Each structure stands twice: as structure tokens, then as C-alpha cells.
mmCIF file of C-alpha atoms in Angstrom:
data_model
loop_
_atom_site.group_PDB
_atom_site.id
_atom_site.type_symbol
_atom_site.label_atom_id
_atom_site.label_comp_id
_atom_site.label_asym_id
_atom_site.label_seq_id
_atom_site.Cartn_x
_atom_site.Cartn_y
_atom_site.Cartn_z
ATOM 1 C CA MET A 1 47.539 7.402 -77.063
ATOM 2 C CA GLU A 2 46.962 10.523 -76.101
ATOM 3 C CA SER A 3 43.147 10.244 -77.490
ATOM 4 C CA PHE A 4 42.716 7.177 -76.673
ATOM 5 C CA PHE A 5 43.253 7.972 -73.093
ATOM 6 C CA LYS A 6 41.028 10.920 -73.660
ATOM 7 C CA GLY A 7 38.247 8.365 -74.569
ATOM 8 C CA LEU A 8 38.660 6.297 -71.437
ATOM 9 C CA TRP A 9 38.796 9.994 -69.936
ATOM 10 C CA VAL A 10 35.330 11.026 -71.155
ATOM 11 C CA PHE A 11 33.945 7.384 -70.178
ATOM 12 C CA VAL A 12 35.118 7.762 -66.534
ATOM 13 C CA LEU A 13 33.741 11.132 -66.755
ATOM 14 C CA CYS A 14 30.490 10.931 -68.169
ATOM 15 C CA TYR A 15 29.181 7.537 -66.786
ATOM 16 C CA GLY A 16 30.494 8.188 -63.359
ATOM 17 C CA ALA A 17 28.623 11.624 -63.569
ATOM 18 C CA THR A 18 25.509 10.045 -64.463
ATOM 19 C CA TYR A 19 26.041 7.200 -62.603
ATOM 20 C CA MET A 20 26.113 9.418 -58.871
ATOM 21 C CA ALA A 21 23.054 11.210 -60.313
ATOM 22 C CA ALA A 22 21.078 8.220 -60.792
ATOM 23 C CA ILE A 23 22.237 7.584 -56.935
ATOM 24 C CA ILE A 24 21.206 10.470 -55.552
ATOM 25 C CA ASN A 25 17.785 10.097 -57.754
ATOM 26 C CA TYR A 26 17.345 6.967 -56.365
ATOM 27 C CA ASN A 27 17.960 7.798 -52.349
ATOM 28 C CA VAL A 28 16.012 10.790 -52.501
ATOM 29 C CA GLU A 29 13.271 8.161 -53.887
ATOM 30 C CA GLU A 30 13.342 5.992 -51.556
ATOM 31 C CA MET A 31 13.537 8.588 -48.721
ATOM 32 C CA LEU A 32 10.672 10.339 -49.978
ATOM 33 C CA PHE A 33 8.664 7.237 -50.041
ATOM 34 C CA SER A 34 9.798 5.043 -47.091
ATOM 35 C CA LYS A 35 10.544 8.227 -45.226
ATOM 36 C CA ILE A 36 13.627 6.544 -43.412
ATOM 37 C CA ARG A 37 15.994 8.820 -42.112
ATOM 38 C CA PHE A 38 18.804 10.261 -44.497
ATOM 39 C CA LYS A 39 21.701 8.620 -42.982
ATOM 40 C CA LYS A 40 19.556 5.078 -42.476
ATOM 41 C CA THR A 41 18.678 5.210 -46.023
ATOM 42 C CA ILE A 42 22.179 6.025 -47.440
ATOM 43 C CA SER A 43 23.461 3.256 -45.614
ATOM 44 C CA ILE A 44 20.949 0.822 -46.697
ATOM 45 C CA LYS A 45 20.926 1.969 -50.193
ATOM 46 C CA LEU A 46 24.563 1.745 -50.667
ATOM 47 C CA LYS A 47 24.908 -1.962 -49.512
ATOM 48 C CA GLU A 48 21.734 -2.808 -51.801
ATOM 49 C CA ILE A 49 23.481 -0.947 -55.101
ATOM 50 C CA PHE A 50 26.699 -2.283 -54.108
ATOM 51 C CA LEU A 51 25.052 -5.838 -54.129
ATOM 52 C CA SER A 52 23.367 -5.224 -57.383
ATOM 53 C CA TYR A 53 26.855 -4.601 -58.299
ATOM 54 C CA LEU A 54 28.046 -7.788 -57.848
ATOM 55 C CA ARG A 55 25.192 -9.666 -58.330
ATOM 56 C CA ALA A 56 25.072 -8.194 -62.075
ATOM 57 C CA SER A 57 25.927 -11.722 -64.317
ATOM 58 C CA THR A 58 27.051 -15.058 -63.547
ATOM 59 C CA SER A 59 29.581 -15.491 -66.071
ATOM 60 C CA HIS A 60 31.558 -13.072 -68.610
ATOM 61 C CA LYS A 61 29.476 -14.295 -71.013
ATOM 62 C CA GLU A 62 26.482 -13.121 -69.584
ATOM 63 C CA ALA A 63 27.996 -9.826 -68.505
ATOM 64 C CA LEU A 64 28.839 -9.309 -72.028
ATOM 65 C CA ILE A 65 25.051 -10.181 -73.552
ATOM 66 C CA ASN A 66 23.715 -8.196 -70.662
ATOM 67 C CA LEU A 67 25.718 -5.413 -71.564
ATOM 68 C CA ILE A 68 24.866 -5.549 -75.109
ATOM 69 C CA PRO A 69 21.485 -3.005 -74.463
ATOM 70 C CA ARG A 70 23.242 -0.992 -72.151
ATOM 71 C CA ILE A 71 26.046 0.469 -74.666
ATOM 72 C CA PRO A 72 23.667 2.212 -76.849
ATOM 73 C CA ILE A 73 22.618 4.051 -73.473
ATOM 74 C CA ILE A 74 25.732 4.389 -72.732
ATOM 75 C CA LEU A 75 26.437 5.975 -76.495
ATOM 76 C CA ALA A 76 23.406 8.319 -75.509
ATOM 77 C CA ILE A 77 25.296 9.995 -72.873
ATOM 78 C CA THR A 78 27.739 11.248 -75.478
ATOM 79 C CA LEU A 79 25.483 13.175 -76.748
ATOM 80 C CA ILE A 80 24.970 15.941 -73.629
ATOM 81 C CA PRO A 81 27.108 18.111 -72.745
ATOM 82 C CA ASN A 82 29.766 16.209 -69.702
ATOM 83 C CA VAL A 83 30.637 17.904 -66.476
ATOM 84 C CA VAL A 84 33.044 20.213 -67.942
ATOM 85 C CA GLY A 85 30.606 21.239 -71.007
ATOM 86 C CA ASP A 86 31.772 19.182 -74.054
ATOM 87 C CA ILE A 87 30.159 17.135 -76.367
ATOM 88 C CA TYR A 88 31.733 14.366 -77.213
ATOM 89 C CA TRP A 89 29.858 12.864 -79.801
ATOM 90 C CA ASN A 90 27.929 16.233 -81.841
ATOM 91 C CA PRO A 91 26.644 14.887 -85.088
ATOM 92 C CA LYS A 92 24.484 16.173 -86.636
ATOM 93 C CA HIS A 93 20.966 15.272 -85.994
ATOM 94 C CA SER A 94 21.358 14.292 -81.944
ATOM 95 C CA MET A 95 18.412 14.456 -81.058
ATOM 96 C CA TRP A 96 17.039 11.953 -83.764
ATOM 97 C CA VAL A 97 20.377 9.883 -82.837
ATOM 98 C CA PHE A 98 19.558 9.983 -79.331
ATOM 99 C CA LEU A 99 15.839 8.643 -79.877
ATOM 100 C CA ALA A 100 17.209 5.383 -82.337
ATOM 101 C CA LEU A 101 20.198 5.026 -79.791
ATOM 102 C CA TRP A 102 17.299 4.586 -76.517
ATOM 103 C CA THR A 103 15.174 2.436 -79.338
ATOM 104 C CA LEU A 104 17.976 0.682 -80.151
ATOM 105 C CA ALA A 105 19.152 -0.129 -76.601
ATOM 106 C CA ASN A 106 15.181 -1.001 -75.862
ATOM 107 C CA LEU A 107 15.232 -3.433 -79.196
ATOM 108 C CA LEU A 108 18.032 -5.319 -77.993
ATOM 109 C CA GLY A 109 16.508 -5.524 -74.886
ATOM 110 C CA PHE A 110 13.582 -6.619 -76.298
ATOM 111 C CA ILE A 111 15.514 -9.866 -78.586
ATOM 112 C CA LYS A 112 17.854 -10.694 -75.353
ATOM 113 C CA GLY A 113 14.552 -10.970 -73.156
ATOM 114 C CA LEU A 114 12.650 -13.008 -76.395
ATOM 115 C CA ILE A 115 15.634 -15.100 -76.502
ATOM 116 C CA ALA A 116 16.339 -15.822 -72.911
ATOM 117 C CA LYS A 117 15.545 -18.715 -71.272
ATOM 118 C CA THR A 118 15.819 -18.237 -67.886
ATOM 119 C CA PRO A 119 12.704 -15.730 -65.846
ATOM 120 C CA ILE A 120 13.058 -12.760 -68.600
ATOM 121 C CA ASP A 121 14.683 -9.385 -67.617
ATOM 122 C CA ASN A 122 10.032 -8.032 -67.982
ATOM 123 C CA VAL A 123 10.824 -4.427 -66.763
ATOM 124 C CA ARG A 124 13.068 -3.794 -69.376
ATOM 125 C CA VAL A 125 10.445 -4.999 -71.753
ATOM 126 C CA GLU A 126 7.802 -3.332 -70.397
ATOM 127 C CA LYS A 127 10.459 -0.195 -70.521
ATOM 128 C CA SER A 128 10.809 -0.618 -73.714
ATOM 129 C CA MET A 129 7.029 -0.790 -74.562
ATOM 130 C CA ALA A 130 6.160 2.473 -72.658
ATOM 131 C CA ILE A 131 8.532 5.068 -72.632
ATOM 132 C CA VAL A 132 10.110 5.223 -76.312
ATOM 133 C CA VAL A 133 6.280 6.308 -77.619
ATOM 134 C CA PRO A 134 5.720 9.185 -75.360
ATOM 135 C CA LEU A 135 9.545 10.423 -75.389
ATOM 136 C CA ALA A 136 9.580 10.132 -79.374
ATOM 137 C CA ILE A 137 6.321 12.686 -78.963
ATOM 138 C CA PHE A 138 8.900 15.070 -76.537
ATOM 139 C CA ILE A 139 11.231 14.816 -79.281
ATOM 140 C CA PHE A 140 9.156 15.753 -82.132
ATOM 141 C CA VAL A 141 7.832 19.109 -80.020
ATOM 142 C CA ILE A 142 11.195 20.148 -79.055
ATOM 143 C CA VAL A 143 12.131 20.069 -82.958
ATOM 144 C CA GLY A 144 8.689 21.347 -83.775
ATOM 145 C CA THR A 145 9.297 24.170 -81.462
ATOM 146 C CA THR A 146 12.637 25.137 -82.481
ATOM 147 C CA GLY A 147 13.287 24.466 -85.595
ATOM 148 C CA GLN A 148 16.819 22.702 -83.706
ATOM 149 C CA ASP A 149 17.457 18.288 -84.282
ATOM 150 C CA GLN A 150 20.846 19.204 -83.293
ATOM 151 C CA VAL A 151 21.809 19.167 -79.085
ATOM 152 C CA ALA A 152 24.410 22.001 -79.285
ATOM 153 C CA GLU A 153 21.972 24.151 -81.594
ATOM 154 C CA ILE A 154 19.633 23.777 -79.194
ATOM 155 C CA LEU A 155 21.387 25.054 -76.633
ATOM 156 C CA LYS A 156 22.495 27.811 -79.034
ATOM 157 C CA TYR A 157 19.010 28.757 -79.191
ATOM 158 C CA GLN A 158 18.578 28.606 -75.513
ATOM 159 C CA GLN A 159 21.209 31.301 -75.129
ATOM 160 C CA ASP A 160 20.261 33.884 -77.366
ATOM 161 C CA LYS A 161 16.760 33.776 -76.636
ATOM 162 C CA GLY A 162 16.514 32.084 -73.046
ATOM 163 C CA PRO A 163 15.535 28.914 -71.624
ATOM 164 C CA LEU A 164 12.657 27.064 -73.684
ATOM 165 C CA ILE A 165 10.443 26.010 -70.414
ATOM 166 C CA PHE A 166 9.722 29.938 -70.230
ATOM 167 C CA LYS A 167 8.895 30.099 -74.041
ATOM 168 C CA GLN A 168 6.781 27.044 -74.214
ATOM 169 C CA PHE A 169 5.636 25.834 -70.962
ATOM 170 C CA PRO A 170 2.556 24.801 -71.048
ATOM 171 C CA VAL A 171 3.682 21.964 -73.743
ATOM 172 C CA PHE A 172 6.403 21.267 -70.945
ATOM 173 C CA ILE A 173 4.599 20.613 -69.010
ATOM 174 C CA VAL A 174 2.097 18.466 -69.996
ATOM 175 C CA LEU A 175 4.974 16.816 -71.676
ATOM 176 C CA GLY A 176 6.977 15.976 -67.944
ATOM 177 C CA LEU A 177 3.486 15.398 -66.849
ATOM 178 C CA LEU A 178 2.879 12.321 -69.419
ATOM 179 C CA TRP A 179 6.577 11.681 -69.124
ATOM 180 C CA PHE A 180 6.827 10.740 -65.393
ATOM 181 C CA ILE A 181 3.862 8.812 -65.595
ATOM 182 C CA SER A 182 5.310 6.849 -68.236
ATOM 183 C CA ILE A 183 9.008 6.107 -66.574
ATOM 184 C CA GLU A 184 7.665 6.482 -62.747
ATOM 185 C CA HIS A 185 4.493 4.516 -62.643
ATOM 186 C CA ILE A 186 4.302 2.130 -65.843
ATOM 187 C CA VAL A 187 7.848 1.138 -66.093
ATOM 188 C CA GLY A 188 7.086 -0.231 -62.624
ATOM 189 C CA GLU A 189 9.380 1.340 -60.341
ATOM 190 C CA GLY A 190 6.239 3.172 -58.568
ATOM 191 C CA PHE A 191 3.493 0.206 -58.192
ATOM 192 C CA PHE A 192 5.957 -2.536 -58.433
ATOM 193 C CA SER A 193 8.201 -1.719 -55.396
ATOM 194 C CA LYS A 194 9.604 -5.162 -54.959
ATOM 195 C CA VAL A 195 11.236 -5.592 -58.661
ATOM 196 C CA GLU A 196 15.102 -6.062 -57.670
ATOM 197 C CA SER A 197 17.378 -3.026 -56.819
ATOM 198 C CA ARG A 198 19.508 -4.137 -59.496
ATOM 199 C CA ILE A 199 17.013 -3.167 -62.046
ATOM 200 C CA LYS A 200 15.498 -0.332 -60.169
ATOM 201 C CA LEU A 201 18.875 1.213 -60.360
ATOM 202 C CA SER A 202 19.292 0.439 -64.386
ATOM 203 C CA ASN A 203 15.981 2.025 -64.146
ATOM 204 C CA GLN A 204 17.662 5.136 -62.209
ATOM 205 C CA PHE A 205 20.365 5.385 -64.637
ATOM 206 C CA ASP A 206 18.165 5.200 -68.041
ATOM 207 C CA LYS A 207 15.733 7.680 -66.320
ATOM 208 C CA ALA A 208 19.257 9.788 -65.155
ATOM 209 C CA VAL A 209 19.953 10.017 -68.774
ATOM 210 C CA TRP A 210 16.343 11.414 -70.207
ATOM 211 C CA LEU A 211 16.701 13.974 -66.864
ATOM 212 C CA MET A 212 19.988 15.129 -68.016
ATOM 213 C CA LEU A 213 18.448 15.875 -71.758
ATOM 214 C CA PHE A 214 15.449 17.319 -69.950
ATOM 215 C CA SER A 215 17.620 20.164 -68.088
ATOM 216 C CA VAL A 216 19.811 20.513 -70.894
ATOM 217 C CA VAL A 217 16.423 21.623 -73.050
ATOM 218 C CA PHE A 218 14.738 22.657 -71.083
ATOM 219 C CA LEU A 219 16.345 24.844 -68.776
ATOM 220 C CA GLY A 220 19.313 25.552 -70.669
ATOM 221 C CA ALA A 221 21.859 23.167 -68.753
ATOM 222 C CA THR A 222 25.353 23.616 -70.320
ATOM 223 C CA SER A 223 27.955 22.559 -67.765
ATOM 224 C CA TRP A 224 28.005 20.647 -64.400
ATOM 225 C CA ASP A 225 24.498 22.071 -63.481
ATOM 226 C CA ILE A 226 23.481 19.518 -65.586
ATOM 227 C CA TYR A 227 23.441 17.283 -62.992
ATOM 228 C CA LEU A 228 22.177 19.375 -60.199
ATOM 229 C CA LYS A 229 19.121 20.240 -62.603
ATOM 230 C CA ALA A 230 18.483 16.331 -63.224
ATOM 231 C CA VAL A 231 17.877 15.647 -60.094
ATOM 232 C CA LEU A 232 16.423 18.737 -59.349
ATOM 233 C CA ILE A 233 13.768 18.028 -61.549
ATOM 234 C CA ASN A 234 13.569 14.073 -60.016
ATOM 235 C CA THR A 235 12.825 15.759 -56.546
ATOM 236 C CA ILE A 236 10.360 17.839 -57.378
ATOM 237 C CA GLY A 237 8.694 15.063 -59.337
ATOM 238 C CA THR A 238 8.420 12.445 -56.593
ATOM 239 C CA ILE A 239 7.443 15.288 -54.730
ATOM 240 C CA LEU A 240 4.245 15.932 -56.544
ATOM 241 C CA PHE A 241 3.568 12.736 -57.207
ATOM 242 C CA GLY A 242 3.369 11.931 -53.542
ATOM 243 C CA PHE A 243 -0.085 14.711 -53.475
ATOM 244 C CA PHE A 244 -1.398 12.025 -55.759
ATOM 245 C CA TYR A 245 -0.686 8.990 -54.057
ATOM 246 C CA LYS A 246 0.962 6.893 -51.985
ATOM 247 C CA LEU A 247 0.501 2.884 -51.634
ATOM 248 C CA ARG A 248 2.108 0.354 -49.229
ATOM 249 C CA LEU A 249 3.061 -3.218 -50.062
ATOM 250 C CA ASP A 250 -0.286 -3.982 -48.806
ATOM 251 C CA GLN A 251 -2.373 -1.669 -50.540
ATOM 252 C CA GLU A 252 -0.026 -2.529 -54.108
ATOM 253 C CA GLU A 253 -1.052 -5.987 -53.715
ATOM 254 C CA LYS A 254 -4.663 -5.057 -54.312
ATOM 255 C CA PHE A 255 -4.294 -2.481 -55.854
ATOM 256 C CA ILE A 256 -6.356 -1.886 -59.689
ATOM 257 C CA LEU A 257 -4.743 -0.734 -62.246
ATOM 258 C CA TRP A 258 -7.379 0.129 -64.504
ATOM 259 C CA GLU A 259 -7.960 2.567 -61.886
ATOM 260 C CA ILE A 260 -5.660 4.742 -62.874
ATOM 261 C CA THR A 261 -6.491 5.041 -66.446
ATOM 262 C CA PRO A 262 -8.559 7.049 -66.811
ATOM 263 C CA ILE A 263 -6.337 9.862 -65.709
ATOM 264 C CA THR A 264 -3.571 8.942 -67.827
ATOM 265 C CA LEU A 265 -5.876 9.353 -70.665
ATOM 266 C CA LEU A 266 -7.123 12.120 -69.416
ATOM 267 C CA THR A 267 -3.224 13.641 -69.756
ATOM 268 C CA LEU A 268 -2.814 12.102 -73.138
ATOM 269 C CA ILE A 269 -5.818 13.794 -74.724
ATOM 270 C CA ILE A 270 -4.617 16.928 -72.770
ATOM 271 C CA SER A 271 -0.959 16.861 -73.646
ATOM 272 C CA LEU A 272 -2.752 16.411 -77.561
ATOM 273 C CA VAL A 273 -5.030 19.133 -77.189
ATOM 274 C CA ILE A 274 -1.915 21.604 -76.038
ATOM 275 C CA ILE A 275 0.146 20.476 -78.576
ATOM 276 C CA GLY A 276 -2.699 21.124 -80.849
ATOM 277 C CA PHE A 277 -2.985 24.368 -80.218
ATOM 278 C CA TYR A 278 0.924 25.722 -80.233
ATOM 279 C CA MET B 1 41.738 5.739 -81.330
ATOM 280 C CA SER B 2 39.596 7.767 -78.844
ATOM 281 C CA ILE B 3 36.889 5.551 -79.077
ATOM 282 C CA LEU B 4 38.369 2.277 -78.600
ATOM 283 C CA GLY B 5 39.406 4.311 -75.184
ATOM 284 C CA PHE B 6 35.808 4.739 -74.336
ATOM 285 C CA PHE B 7 34.925 1.378 -75.733
ATOM 286 C CA LEU B 8 37.584 -0.344 -73.362
ATOM 287 C CA GLY B 9 36.292 1.663 -70.229
ATOM 288 C CA ILE B 10 32.733 0.491 -70.519
ATOM 289 C CA TYR B 11 34.475 -3.159 -70.604
ATOM 290 C CA LEU B 12 36.198 -2.527 -67.951
ATOM 291 C CA PHE B 13 33.667 -1.015 -65.619
ATOM 292 C CA CYS B 14 30.851 -2.843 -66.850
ATOM 293 C CA VAL B 15 32.321 -6.194 -67.464
ATOM 294 C CA ALA B 16 35.008 -7.054 -66.198
ATOM 295 C CA LEU B 17 35.114 -4.525 -62.631
ATOM 296 C CA PRO B 18 31.836 -6.525 -61.363
ATOM 297 C CA LEU B 19 32.903 -10.042 -62.439
ATOM 298 C CA ALA B 20 36.301 -9.939 -60.640
ATOM 299 C CA LEU B 21 35.096 -7.798 -57.065
ATOM 300 C CA SER B 22 31.814 -10.954 -57.670
ATOM 301 C CA ASN B 23 35.046 -13.886 -57.571
ATOM 302 C CA LYS B 24 36.689 -12.352 -54.462
ATOM 303 C CA MET B 25 33.812 -11.469 -52.372
ATOM 304 C CA GLY B 26 30.866 -14.300 -53.687
ATOM 305 C CA ARG B 27 28.371 -13.888 -55.467
ATOM 306 C CA PRO B 28 24.655 -12.978 -53.744
ATOM 307 C CA LYS B 29 22.090 -15.096 -54.395
ATOM 308 C CA GLN B 30 19.637 -13.474 -57.801
ATOM 309 C CA ARG B 31 15.493 -12.881 -56.518
ATOM 310 C CA HIS B 32 13.308 -14.314 -59.130
ATOM 311 C CA LEU B 33 10.841 -11.773 -61.309
ATOM 312 C CA ASN B 34 7.007 -11.861 -60.707
ATOM 313 C CA LYS B 35 5.400 -12.733 -64.267
ATOM 314 C CA GLU B 36 1.497 -11.528 -63.308
ATOM 315 C CA LYS B 37 2.887 -8.503 -62.191
ATOM 316 C CA THR B 38 4.320 -8.372 -65.910
ATOM 317 C CA VAL B 39 0.977 -8.987 -67.456
ATOM 318 C CA LEU B 40 -0.951 -6.592 -65.084
ATOM 319 C CA SER B 41 1.121 -3.371 -65.850
ATOM 320 C CA MET B 42 0.876 -4.970 -69.941
ATOM 321 C CA SER B 43 -2.992 -4.949 -70.235
ATOM 322 C CA PHE B 44 -2.346 -0.814 -68.734
ATOM 323 C CA ILE B 45 0.106 -0.097 -70.818
ATOM 324 C CA LEU B 46 -1.071 -1.908 -74.547
ATOM 325 C CA PRO B 47 -4.126 1.024 -74.685
ATOM 326 C CA LEU B 48 -2.408 3.541 -73.818
ATOM 327 C CA LEU B 49 0.606 3.151 -76.148
ATOM 328 C CA PHE B 50 -2.302 2.099 -79.019
ATOM 329 C CA LEU B 51 -3.420 5.082 -78.386
ATOM 330 C CA SER B 52 0.190 7.071 -77.995
ATOM 331 C CA LEU B 53 0.994 5.773 -81.586
ATOM 332 C CA ILE B 54 -1.931 7.042 -83.220
ATOM 333 C CA SER B 55 -1.065 10.372 -81.990
ATOM 334 C CA ILE B 56 3.173 10.163 -82.745
ATOM 335 C CA GLY B 57 1.442 9.138 -86.429
ATOM 336 C CA ILE B 58 -0.727 12.641 -86.430
ATOM 337 C CA ILE B 59 2.093 14.694 -85.027
ATOM 338 C CA GLY B 60 4.933 13.143 -86.574
ATOM 339 C CA LEU B 61 3.143 13.141 -90.225
ATOM 340 C CA ASN B 62 2.294 16.925 -89.612
ATOM 341 C CA ILE B 63 5.763 17.361 -89.299
ATOM 342 C CA ALA B 64 7.060 15.084 -91.461
ATOM 343 C CA LYS B 65 6.433 17.072 -94.600
ATOM 344 C CA GLU B 66 7.708 20.448 -93.639
ATOM 345 C CA ILE B 67 11.104 18.864 -92.499
ATOM 346 C CA SER B 68 11.258 16.425 -95.141
ATOM 347 C CA ASP B 69 11.664 19.546 -97.326
ATOM 348 C CA GLN B 70 14.574 20.754 -95.074
ATOM 349 C CA GLY B 71 15.895 17.032 -96.145
ATOM 350 C CA HIS B 72 15.375 15.008 -92.958
ATOM 351 C CA GLY B 73 13.026 13.167 -93.797
ATOM 352 C CA ASP B 74 14.574 9.921 -93.346
ATOM 353 C CA PHE B 75 14.733 10.720 -89.596
ATOM 354 C CA ILE B 76 11.149 11.251 -89.432
ATOM 355 C CA TYR B 77 10.662 7.901 -91.115
ATOM 356 C CA PHE B 78 13.171 6.548 -89.086
ATOM 357 C CA THR B 79 11.682 7.696 -85.767
ATOM 358 C CA LEU B 80 8.207 6.502 -86.520
ATOM 359 C CA ILE B 81 8.955 3.061 -87.414
ATOM 360 C CA TYR B 82 11.079 2.653 -84.321
ATOM 361 C CA PRO B 83 8.437 2.871 -82.140
ATOM 362 C CA CYS B 84 5.557 0.664 -83.956
ATOM 363 C CA VAL B 85 8.712 -2.034 -84.755
ATOM 364 C CA SER B 86 8.845 -1.622 -80.233
ATOM 365 C CA PHE B 87 4.859 -2.091 -80.266
ATOM 366 C CA PHE B 88 4.564 -5.178 -81.806
ATOM 367 C CA ILE B 89 7.837 -6.947 -80.680
ATOM 368 C CA GLY B 90 6.596 -6.342 -77.508
ATOM 369 C CA TYR B 91 2.756 -7.312 -78.146
ATOM 370 C CA MET B 92 4.325 -10.568 -79.563
ATOM 371 C CA TYR B 93 6.532 -10.947 -76.046
ATOM 372 C CA PHE B 94 2.748 -9.977 -74.304
ATOM 373 C CA LYS B 95 0.984 -12.734 -75.809
ATOM 374 C CA LYS B 96 3.943 -15.490 -74.864
ATOM 375 C CA MET B 97 3.679 -13.884 -71.323
ATOM 376 C CA VAL B 98 -0.028 -14.544 -71.588
ATOM 377 C CA GLN B 99 0.504 -17.834 -73.367
ATOM 378 C CA HIS B 100 2.272 -19.613 -70.371
#
């Protein structure tokens, strides 16, 4: 019985902390882009978040179907150390398990989208296509440079030799850039800001999970600082991207996607060249 | 037993609680997503994804030999197959969206 409550507690701890990080990221991004005052943004967004929570499902059956693609992502959180520094699930090849769970979640999302008769959750489908591949490259590079494919081992490696970001920073910067382009701007949060807040928040949740992994494998975060560093990475990334472009709603309608394609392709080529060097 | 508690937590917080709250407080109207935006963004993603697939193939296969020598070969092949499957299902979806 004790272990039963331990499982429940681990879920509340992992899910709650990740959800908090996602909400903070969501608010920070909205504040940086819309430039509304902090207090006003927080109150508007909290209301939106609560409404999206109510809007999540119309029936018990639908709620369960919607939950299925989310389960692998929730399980993926347990591969990362939690607030108190414990890794709840520590399989031998946890980096690959993380990627496999992530891809499985997206595949389940695909299948759900393909068989759905209602308007398809297209952001999920776009995400499945766009994110998995750059992130798979990221995992390959991490495993290739450290020679470890377990999160706990990578943490140990960093304790001995210092955070990875100081060892292989050009690779990580370019991969980080590629990752930000994939998540922020292809998936549709930056360009298509009209997507429903429920989906935005769900995207933020997914992004928070990846940011947590980033802060563990890049910056050697081990416990509560994972969430702090995840929020910091997101804020810095959002500010940096703020220099590159700012789209208003009227500009968004006229925006031609292929205008940004050369920049993205250039980033990809640079990243490949740098990976080649290292 | 502990995994049971974990899944009960998922059920309680992701299914039961939102449903109970929405039954009590009323459900707001659901907004529909824009289909044209999907087609536009897909047309952007596909060429990029194709390049990424090539790169992941090259990088992955280079590392594969070394890692498979250490006995981790299956993981490499799985991580190569998964994105390919994702890509083709995504492509089918894209075709379906364009045809409609």
C-alpha cells in the first residue's frame, strides 16, 4: 500500500512540477511577445489555462482517448530526475527510451488524428513530423560525445568532467538553435499564434519536458534546479528569437513560409558541418 | 504496486478531475483549428524533414557500427525506423489534407 501511494506521489510531483514550468514558460513567452504588463498577462493566461482544462474533453471516453498519446510523455518525465533529485524510472538505455517514448506518443497522436472524424489535432501531427528528427539527432550527438546512453550516467559524467555545455558548446549551440527553430517556429506556436490555448499549453508541456532533459544533459542540473534552468533556457531562447522576427497578427496572414526556409536550411547545414568536425 | 499508483494519478488528474470540473462549471465552446495553416506549414516542414532524414541516416549509420559492437545495435535501428515511420504516416496525412 505504501508503494501505491509512493507511485501516486511521484506522479503528482513530476507532473505538477513540469506543468508549473510549462505555465511559467507560457506566461513568459506571451509577456515577451505581447508586451502586456505582468499582472494582466498572468490573470488572462491563468483564466485561459483554466478554461482549456475544462475544454479538454466532452465525455469520459473522449478524455481517455485523448489521454492515450499523452501517457508516453508523462512516462518520459519519470526518466529525468524530479524535484528531490530521484530518478523514478532508470532503465539501462534511458536516452533511447526517452526518444522512443516521445516518438511513440507522436505516432499515437498521428493514429488518433488519422481516425478522428472531427477536425484533426493538426498541431500534434505537425509536431510529430517536425520535432522527432532534430531531437533524434540531438540524442545521437549526446550519446556519441559522452559514450553514455543513460541519464544517470550522463549526470555522473558531468559531475566528473563538468557540464557538457562547456565541453562541446558549438555543437550544443547549433543543435539548440535547430531545436528552437523546430519547436518554436515550425510547430506553429510562434507563427500561428491563433491556435487554441489548450494546444498551446499542451505544446508548452511537451517543450518543458525537453527543456528539462536539456538542463540535465547540458547544464548538469540534478534536482529542483532542473525546472529553474528549463525556464531560463526558454526565456533566453525566446528573447534571442525576438531579435530575429516579430510577427503581428496582420503580418501573420501575409507571411510566406518559404521566406524563412533558407535560414533554416543554412542552420541545418551548419549543424551538420559542425557535427562532422567534432 | 507503485506503477499502479502512478497510473491512478494520471487517471485522476488528466481525466476525472477535468471532467468533474467541467460537469460542475459548464464547458466552454470548442474552437476549430485552421486547416489551411496546416497545409502551409506542412509544405515547409516536408523539405526540411527530408534533409533531416538524410542527415540522421548518415550520422546514425556512422555511429551504429561502433555502438552495435558494444551490444546496443537494436536501439540505433529502432531510432532510425521510428522517425521514418513518423515521416511516412505524416506524409499520408499531408496528402489527405491536401486532397480534401
